[in-house]
Amino acid sequence: MKKLLLFLLVLPVLYSSPANAQTANSGDQITLVCKIVGESGNSPAISLYEQIGMAYQEVATGQREEDGSYVIRLPKSEPRMYSIGFNDQQNGRIILGSEKELTLWANIQFMQKGRTVGSDINKAFYDVQTQVEALASTSDDLRNALRQARATRNAESIKEASQKRVQTNHGKILG
């Protein structure tokens, strides 16, 4: 019984230790080159994080190269969402897993605005983000128009603003 208990206590440690992590050969790796604008050279490394609930776990670290860029290498896997930055609080989102090599361009002050080159899946992700922001902006504009129409207490303008809002939302959701 004591041996089983000891085994159960040691098993998680064995699988979580970096020494036992699977190492990929160069053909099965993803190379992420990070070009950071506005970085003064004080940061020796950039980190790749995986979000676990409300916390972040560091997955990989990229060292600063002579040309000022940071290079992160990690094993190829299914595409997954990661956060990248110099700390776990100020970071940007990126999807890694399907490309062999890609480049991230970002400003150190606005990591969340960073963009990748050479990644179709990240381009699609940015397009979806843009569509969501546009939909939110349109919804806000229509909500304000309806609020103003209600403030005037004009039944015709209220009806018109409500219909326009319903048509726009219906077109965005179903179209």
mmCIF file of C-alpha atoms in Angstrom:
data_model
loop_
_atom_site.group_PDB
_atom_site.id
_atom_site.type_symbol
_atom_site.label_atom_id
_atom_site.label_comp_id
_atom_site.label_asym_id
_atom_site.label_seq_id
_atom_site.Cartn_x
_atom_site.Cartn_y
_atom_site.Cartn_z
ATOM 1 C CA MET A 1 0.000 0.000 0.000
ATOM 2 C CA LYS A 2 2.835 2.401 0.829
ATOM 3 C CA LYS A 3 4.519 1.610 -2.484
ATOM 4 C CA LEU A 4 1.320 2.408 -4.361
ATOM 5 C CA LEU A 5 0.936 5.682 -2.479
ATOM 6 C CA LEU A 6 4.538 6.615 -3.216
ATOM 7 C CA PHE A 7 4.045 5.736 -6.884
ATOM 8 C CA LEU A 8 0.921 7.911 -7.103
ATOM 9 C CA LEU A 9 2.778 10.834 -5.535
ATOM 10 C CA VAL A 10 5.811 10.528 -7.805
ATOM 11 C CA LEU A 11 3.906 9.908 -11.068
ATOM 12 C CA PRO A 12 2.728 13.526 -11.628
ATOM 13 C CA VAL A 13 6.229 14.823 -10.946
ATOM 14 C CA LEU A 14 7.710 12.488 -13.548
ATOM 15 C CA TYR A 15 5.337 13.646 -16.269
ATOM 16 C CA SER A 16 5.620 17.339 -15.460
ATOM 17 C CA SER A 17 9.405 17.562 -15.319
ATOM 18 C CA PRO A 18 11.096 19.237 -18.307
ATOM 19 C CA ALA A 19 13.743 16.518 -18.485
ATOM 20 C CA ASN A 20 11.104 14.001 -19.518
ATOM 21 C CA ALA A 21 9.418 16.281 -22.026
ATOM 22 C CA GLN A 22 9.380 14.967 -25.545
ATOM 23 C CA THR A 23 11.973 16.640 -27.699
ATOM 24 C CA ALA A 24 11.104 17.138 -31.315
ATOM 25 C CA ASN A 25 13.535 16.946 -34.153
ATOM 26 C CA SER A 26 13.899 20.036 -36.336
ATOM 27 C CA GLY A 27 11.288 18.803 -38.834
ATOM 28 C CA ASP A 28 8.602 18.631 -36.146
ATOM 29 C CA GLN A 29 9.187 22.081 -34.667
ATOM 30 C CA ILE A 30 7.469 25.415 -34.940
ATOM 31 C CA THR A 31 9.796 28.395 -35.126
ATOM 32 C CA LEU A 32 8.324 31.716 -34.050
ATOM 33 C CA VAL A 33 10.474 34.774 -34.744
ATOM 34 C CA CYS A 34 9.328 37.792 -32.721
ATOM 35 C CA LYS A 35 10.230 41.254 -34.003
ATOM 36 C CA ILE A 36 9.414 43.646 -31.175
ATOM 37 C CA VAL A 37 9.284 47.382 -31.920
ATOM 38 C CA GLY A 38 10.165 49.766 -29.098
ATOM 39 C CA GLU A 39 12.037 47.138 -27.106
ATOM 40 C CA SER A 40 15.106 48.668 -25.477
ATOM 41 C CA GLY A 41 17.110 45.478 -25.128
ATOM 42 C CA ASN A 42 16.571 45.140 -21.394
ATOM 43 C CA SER A 43 14.563 41.945 -21.751
ATOM 44 C CA PRO A 44 16.718 38.873 -22.321
ATOM 45 C CA ALA A 45 13.755 36.628 -23.173
ATOM 46 C CA ILE A 46 10.141 36.552 -24.322
ATOM 47 C CA SER A 47 7.714 33.907 -23.086
ATOM 48 C CA LEU A 48 4.914 31.886 -24.609
ATOM 49 C CA TYR A 49 2.055 31.180 -22.207
ATOM 50 C CA GLU A 50 -0.875 28.800 -22.174
ATOM 51 C CA GLN A 51 -3.951 29.998 -20.337
ATOM 52 C CA ILE A 52 -5.141 27.624 -17.647
ATOM 53 C CA GLY A 53 -8.343 28.977 -16.184
ATOM 54 C CA MET A 54 -7.558 32.476 -14.985
ATOM 55 C CA ALA A 55 -3.805 31.913 -14.751
ATOM 56 C CA TYR A 56 -1.024 31.499 -17.295
ATOM 57 C CA GLN A 57 1.545 28.725 -17.480
ATOM 58 C CA GLU A 58 4.809 29.364 -19.294
ATOM 59 C CA VAL A 59 5.199 26.906 -22.171
ATOM 60 C CA ALA A 60 8.331 28.133 -23.932
ATOM 61 C CA THR A 61 10.892 30.917 -23.779
ATOM 62 C CA GLY A 62 12.659 32.663 -26.633
ATOM 63 C CA GLN A 63 16.090 34.166 -26.171
ATOM 64 C CA ARG A 64 17.168 37.473 -27.681
ATOM 65 C CA GLU A 65 19.190 37.082 -30.878
ATOM 66 C CA GLU A 66 21.986 39.353 -32.085
ATOM 67 C CA ASP A 67 19.663 41.118 -34.547
ATOM 68 C CA GLY A 68 17.296 42.082 -31.697
ATOM 69 C CA SER A 69 14.610 39.520 -32.480
ATOM 70 C CA TYR A 70 13.462 36.721 -30.207
ATOM 71 C CA VAL A 71 13.189 33.122 -31.410
ATOM 72 C CA ILE A 72 10.903 30.549 -29.812
ATOM 73 C CA ARG A 73 10.969 26.908 -30.858
ATOM 74 C CA LEU A 74 8.398 24.395 -29.710
ATOM 75 C CA PRO A 75 7.141 20.987 -30.849
ATOM 76 C CA LYS A 76 4.536 20.928 -33.595
ATOM 77 C CA SER A 77 1.052 20.009 -32.387
ATOM 78 C CA GLU A 78 -2.591 20.661 -33.093
ATOM 79 C CA PRO A 79 -3.288 24.400 -33.494
ATOM 80 C CA ARG A 80 -3.752 26.006 -30.082
ATOM 81 C CA MET A 81 -4.219 29.497 -28.712
ATOM 82 C CA TYR A 82 -1.255 30.903 -26.812
ATOM 83 C CA SER A 83 -0.382 34.227 -25.233
ATOM 84 C CA ILE A 84 2.998 35.795 -25.898
ATOM 85 C CA GLY A 85 4.746 38.584 -24.058
ATOM 86 C CA PHE A 86 7.442 39.633 -21.647
ATOM 87 C CA ASN A 87 5.181 38.871 -18.668
ATOM 88 C CA ASP A 88 1.885 37.117 -18.123
ATOM 89 C CA GLN A 89 -0.056 40.371 -17.713
ATOM 90 C CA GLN A 90 0.761 42.256 -20.923
ATOM 91 C CA ASN A 91 0.597 39.803 -23.755
ATOM 92 C CA GLY A 92 -0.958 39.164 -27.123
ATOM 93 C CA ARG A 93 -2.826 36.185 -28.540
ATOM 94 C CA ILE A 94 -1.447 33.903 -31.223
ATOM 95 C CA ILE A 95 -2.422 30.519 -32.676
ATOM 96 C CA LEU A 96 0.435 28.067 -33.158
ATOM 97 C CA GLY A 97 0.557 24.516 -34.398
ATOM 98 C CA SER A 98 0.030 24.304 -38.139
ATOM 99 C CA GLU A 99 2.839 26.456 -39.566
ATOM 100 C CA LYS A 100 6.471 25.484 -39.615
ATOM 101 C CA GLU A 101 7.804 29.038 -39.318
ATOM 102 C CA LEU A 102 6.149 32.394 -38.773
ATOM 103 C CA THR A 103 7.069 35.913 -37.722
ATOM 104 C CA LEU A 104 5.304 38.056 -35.144
ATOM 105 C CA TRP A 105 5.573 41.840 -35.397
ATOM 106 C CA ALA A 106 4.469 43.720 -32.278
ATOM 107 C CA ASN A 107 5.033 46.866 -30.250
ATOM 108 C CA ILE A 108 6.258 46.252 -26.715
ATOM 109 C CA GLN A 109 3.568 48.593 -25.330
ATOM 110 C CA PHE A 110 0.736 46.964 -27.306
ATOM 111 C CA MET A 111 1.498 43.255 -27.571
ATOM 112 C CA GLN A 112 -2.199 42.479 -28.094
ATOM 113 C CA LYS A 113 -2.062 44.438 -31.371
ATOM 114 C CA GLY A 114 0.784 42.290 -32.766
ATOM 115 C CA ARG A 115 0.357 40.609 -36.155
ATOM 116 C CA THR A 116 1.910 37.531 -37.709
ATOM 117 C CA VAL A 117 3.401 37.047 -41.154
ATOM 118 C CA GLY A 118 3.191 33.652 -42.815
ATOM 119 C CA SER A 119 0.171 32.296 -40.940
ATOM 120 C CA ASP A 120 -3.203 31.753 -42.576
ATOM 121 C CA ILE A 121 -4.873 30.643 -39.348
ATOM 122 C CA ASN A 122 -3.759 33.793 -37.508
ATOM 123 C CA LYS A 123 -4.914 35.976 -40.416
ATOM 124 C CA ALA A 124 -8.348 34.345 -40.158
ATOM 125 C CA PHE A 125 -8.282 34.921 -36.384
ATOM 126 C CA TYR A 126 -7.516 38.636 -36.898
ATOM 127 C CA ASP A 127 -10.315 38.879 -39.487
ATOM 128 C CA VAL A 128 -12.800 37.392 -37.013
ATOM 129 C CA GLN A 129 -11.615 39.824 -34.324
ATOM 130 C CA THR A 130 -12.161 42.722 -36.747
ATOM 131 C CA GLN A 131 -15.674 41.497 -37.588
ATOM 132 C CA VAL A 132 -16.575 41.168 -33.903
ATOM 133 C CA GLU A 133 -15.303 44.693 -33.198
ATOM 134 C CA ALA A 134 -17.297 46.062 -36.160
ATOM 135 C CA LEU A 135 -20.444 44.266 -35.004
ATOM 136 C CA ALA A 136 -20.009 45.619 -31.468
ATOM 137 C CA SER A 137 -19.523 49.156 -32.807
ATOM 138 C CA THR A 138 -22.593 48.928 -35.049
ATOM 139 C CA SER A 139 -24.639 47.524 -32.173
ATOM 140 C CA ASP A 140 -23.544 50.396 -29.927
ATOM 141 C CA ASP A 141 -24.488 52.964 -32.587
ATOM 142 C CA LEU A 142 -27.920 51.418 -33.094
ATOM 143 C CA ARG A 143 -28.520 51.139 -29.344
ATOM 144 C CA ASN A 144 -27.672 54.836 -28.936
ATOM 145 C CA ALA A 145 -30.002 55.758 -31.807
ATOM 146 C CA LEU A 146 -32.824 53.807 -30.149
ATOM 147 C CA ARG A 147 -32.075 55.443 -26.797
ATOM 148 C CA GLN A 148 -32.231 58.909 -28.403
ATOM 149 C CA ALA A 149 -35.477 58.028 -30.163
ATOM 150 C CA ARG A 150 -37.010 56.917 -26.859
ATOM 151 C CA ALA A 151 -35.855 60.167 -25.240
ATOM 152 C CA THR A 152 -37.823 62.169 -27.833
ATOM 153 C CA ARG A 153 -40.927 60.013 -27.150
ATOM 154 C CA ASN A 154 -41.736 60.045 -30.844
ATOM 155 C CA ALA A 155 -43.442 56.728 -31.645
ATOM 156 C CA GLU A 156 -42.447 56.807 -35.317
ATOM 157 C CA SER A 157 -38.727 57.385 -34.645
ATOM 158 C CA ILE A 158 -38.758 54.663 -31.942
ATOM 159 C CA LYS A 159 -40.320 52.196 -34.368
ATOM 160 C CA GLU A 160 -37.859 53.142 -37.119
ATOM 161 C CA ALA A 161 -34.807 52.796 -34.832
ATOM 162 C CA SER A 162 -36.060 49.453 -33.482
ATOM 163 C CA GLN A 163 -36.655 48.065 -36.969
ATOM 164 C CA LYS A 164 -33.239 49.196 -38.170
ATOM 165 C CA ARG A 165 -31.579 47.556 -35.158
ATOM 166 C CA VAL A 166 -33.454 44.273 -35.669
ATOM 167 C CA GLN A 167 -32.683 44.225 -39.415
ATOM 168 C CA THR A 168 -29.000 44.938 -38.858
ATOM 169 C CA ASN A 169 -28.630 42.320 -36.134
ATOM 170 C CA HIS A 170 -30.606 39.797 -38.169
ATOM 171 C CA GLY A 171 -28.419 40.437 -41.225
ATOM 172 C CA LYS A 172 -25.166 40.153 -39.242
ATOM 173 C CA ILE A 173 -26.164 36.955 -37.452
ATOM 174 C CA LEU A 174 -27.794 35.125 -40.358
ATOM 175 C CA GLY A 175 -25.903 36.763 -43.219
#
